[in-house]
mmCIF file of N, CA, C and O in Angstrom:
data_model
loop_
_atom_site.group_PDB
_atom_site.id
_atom_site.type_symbol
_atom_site.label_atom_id
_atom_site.label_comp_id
_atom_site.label_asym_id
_atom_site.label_seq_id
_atom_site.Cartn_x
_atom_site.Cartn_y
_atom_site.Cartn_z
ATOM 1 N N UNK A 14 -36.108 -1.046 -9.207
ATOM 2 C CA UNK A 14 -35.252 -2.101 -8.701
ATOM 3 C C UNK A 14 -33.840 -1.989 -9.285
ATOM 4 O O UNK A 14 -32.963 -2.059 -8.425
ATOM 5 N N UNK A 15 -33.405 -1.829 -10.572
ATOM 6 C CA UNK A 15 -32.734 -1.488 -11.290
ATOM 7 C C UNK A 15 -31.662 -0.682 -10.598
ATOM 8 O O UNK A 15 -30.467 -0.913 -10.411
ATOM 9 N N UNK A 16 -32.488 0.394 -10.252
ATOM 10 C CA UNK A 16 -31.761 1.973 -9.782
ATOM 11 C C UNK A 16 -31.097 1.653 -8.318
ATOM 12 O O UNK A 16 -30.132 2.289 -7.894
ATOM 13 N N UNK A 17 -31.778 0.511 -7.545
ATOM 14 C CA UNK A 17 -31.659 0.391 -6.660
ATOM 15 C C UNK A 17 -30.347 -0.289 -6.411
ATOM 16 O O UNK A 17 -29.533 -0.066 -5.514
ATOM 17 N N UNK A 18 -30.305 -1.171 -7.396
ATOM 18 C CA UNK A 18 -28.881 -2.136 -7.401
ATOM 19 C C UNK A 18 -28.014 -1.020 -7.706
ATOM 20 O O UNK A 18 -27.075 -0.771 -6.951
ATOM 21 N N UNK A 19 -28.233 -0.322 -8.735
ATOM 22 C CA UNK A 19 -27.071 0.426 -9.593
ATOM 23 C C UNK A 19 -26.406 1.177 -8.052
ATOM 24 O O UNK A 19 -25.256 1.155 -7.612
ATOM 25 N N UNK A 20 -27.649 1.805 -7.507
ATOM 26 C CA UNK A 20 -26.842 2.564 -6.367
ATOM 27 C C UNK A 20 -26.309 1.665 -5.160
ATOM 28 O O UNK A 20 -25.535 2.230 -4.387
ATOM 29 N N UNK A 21 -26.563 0.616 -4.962
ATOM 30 C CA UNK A 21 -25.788 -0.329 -4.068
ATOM 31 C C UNK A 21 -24.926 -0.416 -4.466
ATOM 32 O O UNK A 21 -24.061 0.225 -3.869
ATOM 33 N N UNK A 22 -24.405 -1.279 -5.815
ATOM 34 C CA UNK A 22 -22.989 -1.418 -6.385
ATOM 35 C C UNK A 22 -22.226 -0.183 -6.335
ATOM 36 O O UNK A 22 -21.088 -0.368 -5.902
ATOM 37 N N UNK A 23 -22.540 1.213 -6.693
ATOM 38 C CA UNK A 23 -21.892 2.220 -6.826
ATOM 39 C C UNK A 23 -21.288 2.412 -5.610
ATOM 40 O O UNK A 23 -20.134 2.840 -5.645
ATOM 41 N N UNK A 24 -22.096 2.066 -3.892
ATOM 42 C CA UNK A 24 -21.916 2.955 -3.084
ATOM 43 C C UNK A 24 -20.754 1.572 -2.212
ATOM 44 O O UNK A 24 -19.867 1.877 -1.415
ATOM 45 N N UNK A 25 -21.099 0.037 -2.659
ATOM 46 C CA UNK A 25 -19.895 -0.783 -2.342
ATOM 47 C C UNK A 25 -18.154 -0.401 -3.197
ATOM 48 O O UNK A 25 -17.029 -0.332 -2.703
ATOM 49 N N UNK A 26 -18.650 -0.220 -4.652
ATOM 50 C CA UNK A 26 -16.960 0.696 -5.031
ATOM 51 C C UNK A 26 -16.540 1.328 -4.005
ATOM 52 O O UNK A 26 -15.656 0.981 -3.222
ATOM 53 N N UNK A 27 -17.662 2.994 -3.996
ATOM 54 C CA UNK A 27 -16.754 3.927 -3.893
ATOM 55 C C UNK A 27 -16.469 3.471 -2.052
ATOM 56 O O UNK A 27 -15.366 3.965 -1.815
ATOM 57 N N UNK A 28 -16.925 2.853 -0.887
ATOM 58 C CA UNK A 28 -16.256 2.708 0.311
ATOM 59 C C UNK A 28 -15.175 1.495 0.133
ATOM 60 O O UNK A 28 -14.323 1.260 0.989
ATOM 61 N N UNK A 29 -15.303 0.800 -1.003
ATOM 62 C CA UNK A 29 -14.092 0.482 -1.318
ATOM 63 C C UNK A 29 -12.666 1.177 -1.605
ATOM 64 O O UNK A 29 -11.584 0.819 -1.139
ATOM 65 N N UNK A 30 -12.871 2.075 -2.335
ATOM 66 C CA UNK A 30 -11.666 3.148 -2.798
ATOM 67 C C UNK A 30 -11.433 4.049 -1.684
ATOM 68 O O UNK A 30 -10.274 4.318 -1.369
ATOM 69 N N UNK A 31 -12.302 4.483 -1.130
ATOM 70 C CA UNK A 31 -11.699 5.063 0.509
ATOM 71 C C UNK A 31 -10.904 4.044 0.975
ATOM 72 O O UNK A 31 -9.684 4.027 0.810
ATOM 73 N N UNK A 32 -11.694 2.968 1.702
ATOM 74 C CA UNK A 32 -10.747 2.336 2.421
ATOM 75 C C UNK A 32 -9.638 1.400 1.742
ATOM 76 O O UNK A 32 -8.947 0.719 2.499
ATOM 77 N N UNK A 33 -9.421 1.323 0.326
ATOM 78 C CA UNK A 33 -7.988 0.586 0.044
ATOM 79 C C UNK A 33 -6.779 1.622 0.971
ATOM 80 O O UNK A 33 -6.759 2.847 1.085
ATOM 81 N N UNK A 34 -6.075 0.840 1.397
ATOM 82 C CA UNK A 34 -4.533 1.504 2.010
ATOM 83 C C UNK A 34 -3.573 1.030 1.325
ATOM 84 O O UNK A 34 -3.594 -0.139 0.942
ATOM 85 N N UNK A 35 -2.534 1.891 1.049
ATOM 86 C CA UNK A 35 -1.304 0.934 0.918
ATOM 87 C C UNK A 35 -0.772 -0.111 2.180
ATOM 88 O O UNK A 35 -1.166 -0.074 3.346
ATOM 89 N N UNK A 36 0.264 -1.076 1.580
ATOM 90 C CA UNK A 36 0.469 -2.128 2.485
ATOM 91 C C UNK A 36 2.402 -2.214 2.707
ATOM 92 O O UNK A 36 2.828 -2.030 1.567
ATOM 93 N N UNK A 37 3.264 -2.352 3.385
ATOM 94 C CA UNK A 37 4.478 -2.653 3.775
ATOM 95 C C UNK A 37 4.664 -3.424 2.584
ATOM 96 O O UNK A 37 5.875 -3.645 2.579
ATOM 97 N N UNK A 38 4.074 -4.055 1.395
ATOM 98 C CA UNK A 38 4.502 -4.443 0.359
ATOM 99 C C UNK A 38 4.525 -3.709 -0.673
ATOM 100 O O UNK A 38 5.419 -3.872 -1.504
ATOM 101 N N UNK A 39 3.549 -2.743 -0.841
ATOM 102 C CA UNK A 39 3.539 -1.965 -1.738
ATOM 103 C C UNK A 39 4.620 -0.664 -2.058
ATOM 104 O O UNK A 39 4.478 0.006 -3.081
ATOM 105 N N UNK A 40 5.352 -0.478 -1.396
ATOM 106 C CA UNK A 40 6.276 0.655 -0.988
ATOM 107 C C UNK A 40 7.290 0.740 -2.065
ATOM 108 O O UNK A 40 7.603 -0.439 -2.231
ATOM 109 N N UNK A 41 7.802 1.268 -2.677
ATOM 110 C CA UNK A 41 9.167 1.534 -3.684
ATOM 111 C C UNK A 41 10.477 0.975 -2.762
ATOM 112 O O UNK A 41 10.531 0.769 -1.550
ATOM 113 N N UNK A 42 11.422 0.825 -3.720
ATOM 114 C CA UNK A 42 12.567 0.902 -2.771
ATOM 115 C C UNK A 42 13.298 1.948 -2.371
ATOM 116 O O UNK A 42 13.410 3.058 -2.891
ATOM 117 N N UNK A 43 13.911 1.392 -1.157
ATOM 118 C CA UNK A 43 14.288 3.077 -0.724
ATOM 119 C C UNK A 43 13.024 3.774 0.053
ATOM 120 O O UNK A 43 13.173 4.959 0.353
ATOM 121 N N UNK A 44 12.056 3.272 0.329
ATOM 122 C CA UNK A 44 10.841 3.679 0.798
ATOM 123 C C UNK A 44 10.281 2.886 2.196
ATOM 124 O O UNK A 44 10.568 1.710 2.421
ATOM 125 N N UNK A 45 9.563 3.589 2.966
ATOM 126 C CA UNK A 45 9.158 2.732 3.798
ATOM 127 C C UNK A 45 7.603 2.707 4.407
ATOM 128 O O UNK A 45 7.089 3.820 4.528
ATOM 129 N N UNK A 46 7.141 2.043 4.636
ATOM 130 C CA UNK A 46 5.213 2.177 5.396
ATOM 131 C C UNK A 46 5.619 2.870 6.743
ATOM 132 O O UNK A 46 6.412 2.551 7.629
ATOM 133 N N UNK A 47 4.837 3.863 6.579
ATOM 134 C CA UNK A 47 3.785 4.795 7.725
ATOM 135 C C UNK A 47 2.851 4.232 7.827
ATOM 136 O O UNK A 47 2.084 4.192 6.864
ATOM 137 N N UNK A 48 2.580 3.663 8.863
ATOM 138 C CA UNK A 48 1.084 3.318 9.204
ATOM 139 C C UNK A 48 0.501 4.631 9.929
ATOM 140 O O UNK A 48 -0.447 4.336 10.657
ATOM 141 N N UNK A 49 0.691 5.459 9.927
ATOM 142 C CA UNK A 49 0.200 6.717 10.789
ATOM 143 C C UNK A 49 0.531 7.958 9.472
ATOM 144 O O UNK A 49 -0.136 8.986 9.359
ATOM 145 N N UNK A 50 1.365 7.687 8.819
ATOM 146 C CA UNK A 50 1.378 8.884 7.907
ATOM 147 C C UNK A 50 2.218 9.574 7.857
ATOM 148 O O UNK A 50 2.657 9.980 6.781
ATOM 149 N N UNK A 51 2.660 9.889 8.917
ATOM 150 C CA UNK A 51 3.712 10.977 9.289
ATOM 151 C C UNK A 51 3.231 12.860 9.203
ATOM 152 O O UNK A 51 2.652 13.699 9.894
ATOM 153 N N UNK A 52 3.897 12.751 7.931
ATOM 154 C CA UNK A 52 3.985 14.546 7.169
ATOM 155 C C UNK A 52 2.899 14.094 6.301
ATOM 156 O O UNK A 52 2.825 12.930 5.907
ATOM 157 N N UNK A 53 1.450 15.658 5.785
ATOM 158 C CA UNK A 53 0.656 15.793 4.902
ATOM 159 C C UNK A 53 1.591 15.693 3.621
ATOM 160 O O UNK A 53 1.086 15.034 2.712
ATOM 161 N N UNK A 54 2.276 15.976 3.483
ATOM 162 C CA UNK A 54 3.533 15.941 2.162
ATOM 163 C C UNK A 54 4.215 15.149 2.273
ATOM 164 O O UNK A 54 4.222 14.860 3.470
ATOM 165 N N UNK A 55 4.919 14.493 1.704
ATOM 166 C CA UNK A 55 6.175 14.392 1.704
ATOM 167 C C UNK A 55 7.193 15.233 1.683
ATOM 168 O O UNK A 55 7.312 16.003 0.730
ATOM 169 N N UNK A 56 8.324 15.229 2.986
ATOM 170 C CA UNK A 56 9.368 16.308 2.690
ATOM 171 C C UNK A 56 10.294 16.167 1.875
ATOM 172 O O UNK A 56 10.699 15.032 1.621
ATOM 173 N N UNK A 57 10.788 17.165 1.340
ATOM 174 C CA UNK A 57 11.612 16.958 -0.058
ATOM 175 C C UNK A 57 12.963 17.845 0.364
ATOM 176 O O UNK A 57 12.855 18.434 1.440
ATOM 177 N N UNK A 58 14.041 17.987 -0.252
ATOM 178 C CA UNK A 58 14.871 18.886 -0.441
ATOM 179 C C UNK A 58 15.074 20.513 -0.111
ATOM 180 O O UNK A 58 15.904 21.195 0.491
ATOM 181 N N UNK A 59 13.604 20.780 -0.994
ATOM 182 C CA UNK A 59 13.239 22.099 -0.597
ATOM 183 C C UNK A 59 12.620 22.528 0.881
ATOM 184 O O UNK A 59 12.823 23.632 1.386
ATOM 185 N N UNK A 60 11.951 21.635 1.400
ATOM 186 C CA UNK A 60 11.648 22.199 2.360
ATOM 187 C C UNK A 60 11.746 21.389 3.873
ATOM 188 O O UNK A 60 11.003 21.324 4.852
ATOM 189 N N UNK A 61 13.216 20.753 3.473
ATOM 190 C CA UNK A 61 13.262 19.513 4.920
ATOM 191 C C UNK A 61 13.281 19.851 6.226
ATOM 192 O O UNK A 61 13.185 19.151 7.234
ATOM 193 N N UNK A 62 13.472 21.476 6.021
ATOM 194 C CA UNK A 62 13.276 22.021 7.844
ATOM 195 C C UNK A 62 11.929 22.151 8.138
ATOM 196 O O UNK A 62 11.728 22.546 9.286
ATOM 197 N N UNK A 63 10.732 21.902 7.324
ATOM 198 C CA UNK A 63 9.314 22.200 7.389
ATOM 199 C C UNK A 63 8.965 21.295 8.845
ATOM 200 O O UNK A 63 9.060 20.068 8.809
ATOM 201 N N UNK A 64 8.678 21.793 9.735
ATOM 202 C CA UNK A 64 8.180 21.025 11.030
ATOM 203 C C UNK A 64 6.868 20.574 10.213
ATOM 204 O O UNK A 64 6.184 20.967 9.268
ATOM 205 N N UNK A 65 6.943 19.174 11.436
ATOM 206 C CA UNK A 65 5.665 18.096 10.531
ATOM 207 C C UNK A 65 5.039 18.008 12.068
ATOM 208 O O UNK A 65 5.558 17.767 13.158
ATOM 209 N N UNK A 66 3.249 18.413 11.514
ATOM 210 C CA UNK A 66 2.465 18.719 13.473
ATOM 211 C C UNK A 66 2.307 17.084 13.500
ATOM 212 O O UNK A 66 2.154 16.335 12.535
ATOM 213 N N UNK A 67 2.377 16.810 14.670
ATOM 214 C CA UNK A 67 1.935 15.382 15.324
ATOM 215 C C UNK A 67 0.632 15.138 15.259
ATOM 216 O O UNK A 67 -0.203 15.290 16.151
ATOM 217 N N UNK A 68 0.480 14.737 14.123
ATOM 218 C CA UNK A 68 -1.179 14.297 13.486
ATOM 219 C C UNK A 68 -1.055 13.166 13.120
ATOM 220 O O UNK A 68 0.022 12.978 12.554
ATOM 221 N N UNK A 69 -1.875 12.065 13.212
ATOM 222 C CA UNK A 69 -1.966 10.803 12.165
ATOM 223 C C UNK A 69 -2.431 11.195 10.956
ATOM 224 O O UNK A 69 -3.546 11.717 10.929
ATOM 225 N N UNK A 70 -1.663 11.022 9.683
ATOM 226 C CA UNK A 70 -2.361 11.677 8.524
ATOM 227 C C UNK A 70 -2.857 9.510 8.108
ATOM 228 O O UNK A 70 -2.725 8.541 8.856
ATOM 229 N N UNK A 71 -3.355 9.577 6.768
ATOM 230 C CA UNK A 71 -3.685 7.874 6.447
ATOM 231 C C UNK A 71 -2.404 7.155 6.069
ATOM 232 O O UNK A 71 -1.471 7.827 5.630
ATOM 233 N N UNK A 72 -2.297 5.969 6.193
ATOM 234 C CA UNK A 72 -0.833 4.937 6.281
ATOM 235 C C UNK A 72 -0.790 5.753 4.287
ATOM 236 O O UNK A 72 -1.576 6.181 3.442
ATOM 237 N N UNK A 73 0.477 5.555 4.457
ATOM 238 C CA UNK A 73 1.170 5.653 2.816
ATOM 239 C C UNK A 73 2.863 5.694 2.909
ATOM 240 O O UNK A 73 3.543 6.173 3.816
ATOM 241 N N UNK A 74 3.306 5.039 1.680
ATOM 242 C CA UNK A 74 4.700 4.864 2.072
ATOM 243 C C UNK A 74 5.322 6.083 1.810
ATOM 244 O O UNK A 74 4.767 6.928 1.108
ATOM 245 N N UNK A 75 6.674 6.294 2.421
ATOM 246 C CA UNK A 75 7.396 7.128 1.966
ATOM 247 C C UNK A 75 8.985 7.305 2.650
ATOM 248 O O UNK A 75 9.627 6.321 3.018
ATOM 249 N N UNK A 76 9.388 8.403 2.733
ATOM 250 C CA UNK A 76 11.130 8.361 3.227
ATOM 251 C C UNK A 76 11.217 8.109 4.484
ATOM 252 O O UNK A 76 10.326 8.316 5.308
ATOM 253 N N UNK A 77 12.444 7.587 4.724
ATOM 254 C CA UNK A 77 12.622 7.157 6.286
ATOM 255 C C UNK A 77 12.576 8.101 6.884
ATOM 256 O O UNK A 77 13.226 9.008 6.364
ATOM 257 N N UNK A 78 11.851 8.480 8.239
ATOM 258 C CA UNK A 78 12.252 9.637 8.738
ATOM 259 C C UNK A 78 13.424 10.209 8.810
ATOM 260 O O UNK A 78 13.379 11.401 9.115
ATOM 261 N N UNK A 79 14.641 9.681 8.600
ATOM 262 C CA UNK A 79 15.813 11.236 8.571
ATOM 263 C C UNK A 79 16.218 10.939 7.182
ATOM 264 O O UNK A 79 17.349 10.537 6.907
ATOM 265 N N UNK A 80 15.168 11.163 6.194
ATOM 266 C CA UNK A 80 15.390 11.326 4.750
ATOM 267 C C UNK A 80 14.936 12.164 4.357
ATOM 268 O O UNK A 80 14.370 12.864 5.196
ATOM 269 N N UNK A 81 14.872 12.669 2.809
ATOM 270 C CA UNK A 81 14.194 13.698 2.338
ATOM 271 C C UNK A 81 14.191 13.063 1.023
ATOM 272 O O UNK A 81 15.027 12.202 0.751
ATOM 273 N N UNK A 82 13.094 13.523 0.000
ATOM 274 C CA UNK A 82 13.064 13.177 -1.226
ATOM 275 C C UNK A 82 13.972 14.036 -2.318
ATOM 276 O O UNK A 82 14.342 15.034 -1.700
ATOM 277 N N UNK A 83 14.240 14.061 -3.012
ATOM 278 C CA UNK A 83 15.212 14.638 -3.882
ATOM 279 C C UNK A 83 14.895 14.987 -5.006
ATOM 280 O O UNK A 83 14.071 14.115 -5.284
ATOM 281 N N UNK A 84 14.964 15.771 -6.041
ATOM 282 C CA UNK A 84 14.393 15.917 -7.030
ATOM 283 C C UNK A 84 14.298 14.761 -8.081
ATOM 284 O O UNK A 84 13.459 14.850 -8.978
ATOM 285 N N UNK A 85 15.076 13.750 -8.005
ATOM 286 C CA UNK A 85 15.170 12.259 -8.555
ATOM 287 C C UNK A 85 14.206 11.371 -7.914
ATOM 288 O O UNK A 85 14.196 10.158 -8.122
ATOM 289 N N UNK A 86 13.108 12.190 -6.856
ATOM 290 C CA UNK A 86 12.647 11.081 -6.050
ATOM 291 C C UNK A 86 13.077 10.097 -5.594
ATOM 292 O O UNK A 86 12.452 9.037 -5.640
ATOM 293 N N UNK A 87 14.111 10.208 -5.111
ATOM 294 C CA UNK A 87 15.155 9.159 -4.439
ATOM 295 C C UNK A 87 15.419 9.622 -3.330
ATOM 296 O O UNK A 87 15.837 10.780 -3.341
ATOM 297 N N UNK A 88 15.270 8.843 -1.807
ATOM 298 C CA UNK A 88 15.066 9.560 -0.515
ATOM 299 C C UNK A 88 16.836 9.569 -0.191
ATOM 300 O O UNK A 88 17.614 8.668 -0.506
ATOM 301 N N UNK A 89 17.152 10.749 0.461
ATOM 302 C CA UNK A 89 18.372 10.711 0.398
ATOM 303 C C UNK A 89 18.507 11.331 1.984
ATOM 304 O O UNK A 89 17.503 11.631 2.630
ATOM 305 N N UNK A 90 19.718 11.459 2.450
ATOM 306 C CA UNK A 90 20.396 11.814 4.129
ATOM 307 C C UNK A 90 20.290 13.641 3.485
ATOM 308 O O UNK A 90 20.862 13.969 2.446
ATOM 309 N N UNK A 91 19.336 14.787 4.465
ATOM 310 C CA UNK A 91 19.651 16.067 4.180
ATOM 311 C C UNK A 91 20.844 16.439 3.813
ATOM 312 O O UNK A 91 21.068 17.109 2.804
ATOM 313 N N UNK A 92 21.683 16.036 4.598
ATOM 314 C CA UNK A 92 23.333 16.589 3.697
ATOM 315 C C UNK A 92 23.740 16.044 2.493
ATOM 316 O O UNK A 92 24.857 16.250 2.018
ATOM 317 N N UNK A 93 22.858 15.333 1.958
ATOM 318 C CA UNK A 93 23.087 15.300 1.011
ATOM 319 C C UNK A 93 22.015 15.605 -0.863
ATOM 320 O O UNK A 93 22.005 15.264 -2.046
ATOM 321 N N UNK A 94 21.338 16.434 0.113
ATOM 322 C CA UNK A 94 20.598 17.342 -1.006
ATOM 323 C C UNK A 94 21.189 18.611 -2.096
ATOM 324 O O UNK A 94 20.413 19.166 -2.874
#
């Protein structure tokens, strides 16, 4: 009975920790919610010409689309990387 709970509780966590998302509140500043995801990465400086395939990746915040991250992690306009 014991074992039985232990593995119920275990298996309510862990589909808990899958499904937490970030939320339009949680975001940094300078940041914004994807509910679709956008890019598997985040694009950065180094590689802002990287074409991003039209996939829903999971919601998570990040740069406005015509931003890039910067080595300060601060999303900035490409011309100005």
């Amino acid at each position: 009975m014991k074992f039985f709970i232990f593995v119920a509780l275990f298996a309510i966590a862990l589909v808990a920790g899958v499904y937490s998302k970030p939320s339009r509140d949680d975001c940094p500043a300078g940041m914004e919610f994807h509910p679709c995801g956008y890019c598997r990465e985040e694009r950065t400086c180094e590689n802002k010409d990287r074409p991003c395939p039209i996939i829903c990746y999971p919601p998570r915040c990040g740069c406005p689309y015509d931003k890039v991250l910067n080595r300060n992690n601060v999303c900035v306009y490409h011309d100005e990387c």
